[in-house]
Coordinates of C-alpha atoms in Angstrom, one line a residue:
K1 CA 82.5 42.4 -209.3
S2 CA 84.4 40.3 -206.9
G3 CA 87.8 38.5 -206.9
K4 CA 86.5 36.2 -204.2
L5 CA 83.0 36.0 -202.7
A6 CA 81.7 33.6 -200.0
V7 CA 78.1 33.4 -198.7
N8 CA 77.2 31.1 -195.8
Q9 CA 74.2 30.4 -193.7
I10 CA 74.7 28.4 -190.5
N11 CA 73.2 24.9 -190.8
G12 CA 72.0 26.0 -194.3
F13 CA 73.9 26.6 -197.5
M14 CA 77.3 27.9 -198.6
V15 CA 78.4 29.4 -201.9
N16 CA 81.9 30.4 -203.0
L17 CA 82.8 32.3 -206.2
T18 CA 86.1 33.5 -207.7
G19 CA 86.5 36.0 -210.5
A20 CA 82.8 36.8 -210.4
N21 CA 81.0 39.5 -212.4
C22 CA 77.3 39.8 -211.8
S23 CA 74.7 42.2 -213.2
V24 CA 71.0 42.6 -212.4
G25 CA 68.3 44.8 -214.0
T26 CA 64.6 45.0 -213.2
S27 CA 61.5 46.9 -214.1
D28 CA 59.4 48.7 -211.4
I29 CA 59.1 46.1 -208.6
M30 CA 56.4 48.3 -207.0
D31 CA 54.0 47.5 -209.9
S32 CA 51.6 45.0 -208.3
T33 CA 49.7 44.4 -211.5
K34 CA 52.3 42.0 -213.0
I35 CA 55.4 40.1 -212.3
P36 CA 58.4 42.5 -212.9
D37 CA 60.8 42.0 -215.7
L38 CA 64.2 40.8 -214.5
N39 CA 67.6 40.3 -216.3
F40 CA 70.4 38.5 -214.5
S41 CA 73.9 37.6 -215.8
L42 CA 76.7 35.9 -214.0
T43 CA 80.2 34.9 -215.1
A44 CA 82.7 33.3 -212.7
E45 CA 86.0 31.5 -213.0
S46 CA 84.8 29.0 -210.4
F47 CA 81.6 28.4 -208.5
S48 CA 81.0 26.0 -205.6
G49 CA 78.2 25.5 -203.2
G50 CA 76.6 23.0 -200.9
M51 CA 73.4 22.3 -198.9
D52 CA 72.9 19.4 -196.5
T53 CA 74.5 16.4 -198.4
L54 CA 74.4 18.0 -201.8
S55 CA 77.5 19.7 -203.2
L56 CA 78.2 21.5 -206.5
D57 CA 81.4 22.6 -208.2
T58 CA 82.0 24.1 -211.6
R59 CA 84.5 26.2 -213.6
D60 CA 84.1 28.9 -216.3
L61 CA 80.5 29.6 -215.5
N62 CA 78.5 31.9 -217.9
L63 CA 74.9 32.2 -217.1
R64 CA 72.1 34.6 -218.4
V65 CA 68.6 34.5 -217.1
G66 CA 65.6 36.6 -218.2
V67 CA 62.2 36.7 -216.4
S68 CA 59.1 38.3 -217.6
P69 CA 55.3 37.9 -217.4
R70 CA 53.8 35.2 -219.6
D71 CA 51.8 36.5 -222.5
G72 CA 48.2 37.0 -221.5
H73 CA 49.0 35.9 -217.9
P74 CA 50.7 38.8 -216.0
D75 CA 50.8 36.7 -212.8
Q76 CA 52.8 33.8 -214.4
L77 CA 56.4 33.5 -215.3
A78 CA 58.1 33.2 -218.7
I79 CA 61.8 32.4 -218.2
T80 CA 64.7 32.3 -220.7
L81 CA 68.0 30.6 -219.6
N82 CA 71.3 30.4 -221.4
G83 CA 74.3 28.9 -219.8
T84 CA 77.7 27.2 -220.4
T85 CA 80.0 25.7 -217.9
G86 CA 83.1 23.4 -217.7
N87 CA 84.3 20.8 -215.3
F88 CA 80.9 20.4 -213.6
L89 CA 80.5 18.1 -210.6
A90 CA 77.4 17.5 -208.5
A91 CA 77.5 15.0 -205.7
R92 CA 75.3 13.6 -202.9
G93 CA 77.0 11.1 -200.8
S94 CA 78.4 8.4 -203.1
E95 CA 76.2 9.5 -206.0
R96 CA 77.9 11.8 -208.5
I97 CA 77.3 13.5 -211.9
S98 CA 80.3 15.0 -213.7
L99 CA 80.6 16.8 -217.0
E100 CA 83.6 18.2 -218.9
K101 CA 81.4 20.7 -220.7
L102 CA 77.7 21.7 -220.7
K103 CA 75.7 24.1 -222.8
L104 CA 72.0 24.7 -222.2
T105 CA 69.5 27.1 -223.9
T106 CA 65.9 26.9 -222.8
D107 CA 62.6 28.8 -222.5
I108 CA 60.3 27.9 -219.6
I109 CA 56.7 29.0 -219.2
N110 CA 54.7 28.7 -216.0
R111 CA 51.1 27.3 -215.9
K112 CA 49.7 27.7 -212.4
E113 CA 46.4 26.1 -213.5
E114 CA 48.1 22.7 -213.5
K115 CA 48.0 20.8 -210.2
E116 CA 51.3 18.8 -210.5
V117 CA 54.6 20.7 -210.2
W118 CA 56.0 18.8 -213.2
M119 CA 53.1 20.1 -215.3
Q120 CA 53.4 23.7 -214.2
W121 CA 56.8 24.3 -215.8
L122 CA 57.1 23.6 -219.6
P123 CA 60.6 23.8 -221.1
K124 CA 61.7 24.1 -224.7
G125 CA 65.3 24.4 -225.8
D126 CA 68.5 22.6 -226.7
L127 CA 71.2 20.7 -224.7
G128 CA 74.8 19.7 -225.4
L129 CA 77.3 18.0 -223.2
S130 CA 80.6 16.1 -223.4
N131 CA 82.5 13.6 -221.3
G132 CA 79.8 13.1 -218.7
K133 CA 79.6 10.3 -216.1
I134 CA 76.7 9.3 -213.8
E135 CA 77.3 7.2 -210.7
M136 CA 74.1 6.2 -209.0
T137 CA 73.3 3.6 -206.3
G138 CA 71.9 0.4 -207.7
I139 CA 73.0 0.9 -211.4
D140 CA 76.2 0.5 -213.4
P141 CA 78.1 3.7 -214.0
V142 CA 76.9 5.5 -217.1
E143 CA 79.6 7.2 -219.3
I144 CA 78.3 9.8 -221.8
P145 CA 81.0 11.0 -224.3
S146 CA 78.6 13.3 -226.0
I147 CA 74.9 14.4 -226.3
R148 CA 73.3 17.0 -228.6
M149 CA 69.5 17.3 -228.5
D150 CA 66.5 19.7 -228.9
F151 CA 63.7 19.2 -226.4
S152 CA 60.2 20.4 -225.6
A153 CA 57.5 19.2 -223.2
E154 CA 56.2 16.7 -225.8
R155 CA 59.2 15.9 -228.0
I156 CA 63.0 15.2 -227.9
D157 CA 65.1 15.2 -231.1
I158 CA 68.4 13.5 -230.5
H159 CA 71.0 14.6 -233.0
E160 CA 73.8 12.7 -231.3
S161 CA 74.2 10.7 -228.2
R162 CA 77.0 8.3 -227.3
M163 CA 76.9 6.3 -224.1
K164 CA 78.6 3.4 -222.3
I165 CA 76.7 1.5 -219.6
G166 CA 78.5 -1.4 -217.9
H167 CA 80.0 -3.5 -220.7
S168 CA 77.8 -2.0 -223.5
D169 CA 78.5 1.0 -225.7
F170 CA 76.0 2.5 -228.1
A171 CA 75.0 5.6 -230.0
L172 CA 71.4 6.8 -230.3
S173 CA 69.8 9.3 -232.7
G174 CA 66.2 10.0 -233.6
T175 CA 63.0 11.3 -232.0
L176 CA 60.9 10.6 -228.9
K177 CA 57.3 11.9 -228.9
N178 CA 54.3 12.3 -226.5
M179 CA 56.6 12.9 -223.5
L180 CA 54.1 15.0 -221.5
S181 CA 51.1 13.0 -222.7
W182 CA 52.8 9.8 -221.6
Y183 CA 53.6 11.3 -218.2
R184 CA 49.9 12.3 -217.9
K185 CA 48.9 8.8 -219.0
D186 CA 47.0 10.3 -222.0
S187 CA 49.1 8.5 -224.6
I188 CA 51.9 6.0 -225.0
L189 CA 55.5 7.1 -225.5
R190 CA 56.5 6.9 -229.1
A191 CA 60.1 6.8 -230.4
D192 CA 61.9 6.1 -233.7
L193 CA 65.6 5.7 -233.0
T194 CA 68.8 4.4 -234.7
F195 CA 70.9 2.2 -232.4
T196 CA 74.5 1.5 -233.3
S197 CA 77.0 -0.3 -231.1
N198 CA 80.4 -1.9 -231.2
H199 CA 79.6 -4.2 -228.2
T200 CA 76.2 -4.9 -226.6
D201 CA 75.9 -7.0 -223.5
V202 CA 72.3 -8.2 -224.1
P203 CA 71.5 -9.7 -220.6
E204 CA 72.8 -6.4 -219.0
L205 CA 70.4 -4.2 -221.1
M206 CA 67.5 -6.7 -220.5
R207 CA 68.0 -6.4 -216.8
M208 CA 67.8 -2.6 -217.1
T209 CA 64.7 -2.5 -219.2
S210 CA 62.6 -5.5 -217.9
G211 CA 59.3 -4.3 -216.4
L212 CA 59.5 -0.7 -217.5
G213 CA 56.0 0.8 -217.5
Y214 CA 54.5 -1.7 -215.1
S215 CA 52.5 -0.8 -212.0
E216 CA 54.0 -1.0 -208.5
E217 CA 51.9 -4.1 -207.8
E218 CA 53.2 -5.8 -210.9
L219 CA 56.8 -4.7 -210.1
D220 CA 56.5 -6.2 -206.6
T221 CA 55.5 -9.5 -208.2
L222 CA 58.4 -9.4 -210.6
E223 CA 60.9 -8.5 -207.9
S224 CA 59.7 -11.3 -205.7
S225 CA 60.4 -13.8 -208.5
G226 CA 64.1 -12.8 -208.5
D227 CA 66.5 -12.8 -211.4
S228 CA 65.2 -16.2 -212.6
G229 CA 62.0 -14.6 -213.8
P230 CA 61.3 -14.0 -217.5
Y231 CA 62.1 -10.9 -219.4
M232 CA 59.1 -8.6 -219.2
V233 CA 58.7 -6.4 -222.3
P234 CA 58.2 -2.7 -221.4
K235 CA 54.6 -1.4 -221.5
G236 CA 53.1 2.0 -222.3
M237 CA 55.5 2.7 -225.1
D238 CA 56.0 2.2 -228.9
I239 CA 59.7 2.2 -229.6
N240 CA 61.2 1.3 -233.0
L241 CA 65.0 0.7 -233.0
H242 CA 66.9 0.5 -236.3
T243 CA 69.9 -1.6 -235.1
L244 CA 73.4 -2.0 -236.3
V245 CA 75.5 -4.0 -233.8
K246 CA 79.0 -5.2 -234.5
K247 CA 79.1 -7.7 -231.6
A248 CA 76.6 -8.8 -229.0
T249 CA 77.2 -11.2 -226.1
F250 CA 74.7 -13.5 -224.4
G251 CA 76.8 -14.9 -221.5
S252 CA 79.3 -17.1 -223.2
D253 CA 77.6 -16.9 -226.6
T254 CA 78.4 -14.3 -229.3
A255 CA 76.6 -12.9 -232.3
T256 CA 78.1 -10.5 -234.8
D257 CA 77.0 -8.1 -237.6
I258 CA 73.5 -7.7 -236.3
Q259 CA 71.2 -5.5 -238.3
G260 CA 67.5 -5.0 -238.6
D261 CA 64.5 -3.5 -236.8
L262 CA 63.5 -4.2 -233.2
R263 CA 60.2 -2.8 -232.0
V264 CA 58.8 -2.7 -228.5
Y265 CA 55.0 -2.1 -228.5
D266 CA 53.2 -2.1 -225.2
G267 CA 54.3 -5.4 -223.8
I268 CA 55.2 -7.0 -227.2
L269 CA 58.7 -7.4 -228.6
L270 CA 59.0 -7.7 -232.4
L271 CA 62.1 -8.6 -234.5
D272 CA 61.6 -7.9 -238.2
E273 CA 64.0 -9.9 -240.5
M274 CA 66.9 -9.2 -238.2
K275 CA 70.2 -10.6 -239.6
L276 CA 73.0 -11.9 -237.5
T277 CA 76.0 -14.3 -237.6
T278 CA 76.8 -16.8 -234.9
P279 CA 79.6 -19.4 -234.7
A280 CA 77.0 -21.9 -235.9
A281 CA 75.2 -20.1 -238.8
R282 CA 74.2 -17.0 -240.6
M283 CA 70.6 -16.3 -239.6
M284 CA 67.7 -14.0 -240.3
I285 CA 65.1 -13.9 -237.6
T286 CA 61.5 -12.7 -237.4
C287 CA 59.8 -13.2 -234.1
M288 CA 57.2 -11.9 -231.6
Y289 CA 57.6 -12.2 -227.9
Q290 CA 54.7 -11.2 -225.7
T291 CA 54.5 -11.0 -221.9
P292 CA 50.9 -10.3 -220.6
R293 CA 52.0 -11.7 -217.2
K294 CA 55.2 -13.3 -215.9
N295 CA 53.6 -16.7 -216.0
H296 CA 51.8 -16.1 -219.3
L297 CA 54.3 -15.8 -222.2
F298 CA 54.0 -16.2 -226.0
L299 CA 56.8 -16.6 -228.5
G300 CA 56.5 -16.9 -232.3
L301 CA 59.7 -17.5 -234.2
D302 CA 60.7 -17.8 -237.9

């Protein structure tokens, strides 16, 4: 126990805790036949730390970690982690991530046989957060009023997520599949999501998604063309959005009461009987827009 604890290393890191209560338990660490079992818990009224340009600050920290050998593999780790915290802030220079509340429960297994670090640690668990904000160089600030999701290496089930990016606000719910397979390039990313929004700035979201899934050579070609280039439909993914948008803006133009299905399939954009109202007319649109290359486009419209 400690009312106030400070740990520092010159030209290295610093950690400060107040109201800390820490407990550690372990099996026989002299047993060389397997990784020892370890239980660790930490509660603290406040926790702050820093290393190089990275800083971290949080309040009401409650963390429990369990480490044991993976079943059938005594030299590999199985980790359980449960934690809650409030008023979380991580910063590096002008880039910041802040959260009012965070809750994370996860199990992680280690697979040393995999070559890539990302593939060696497979998580499964659930995540919840509220009133988050992400400020990163080169993108508009992202506000996250709430997120609740379950996740594994291959799948994410989004129960609730509300976000605000630039002038757009939206809520997403649904499922993403083949996460790990997509990363390994064994499969395309698949998603079936419900997208609801009070206001969507269409050109803003198009700028953020144009060219996703393209190779570095293709991206170099797109970037050299500047903002005047065409919208390039994301590749390597099959995403179906069930949309309900109260208002969408396209520069000075506006559409309201938009509802219908929008599908992105490996470089092809499909609208299936999407209904909307403009100042000129009530409309129902079915179309296909395909972008094999930036100078080779196809549009079919009904």
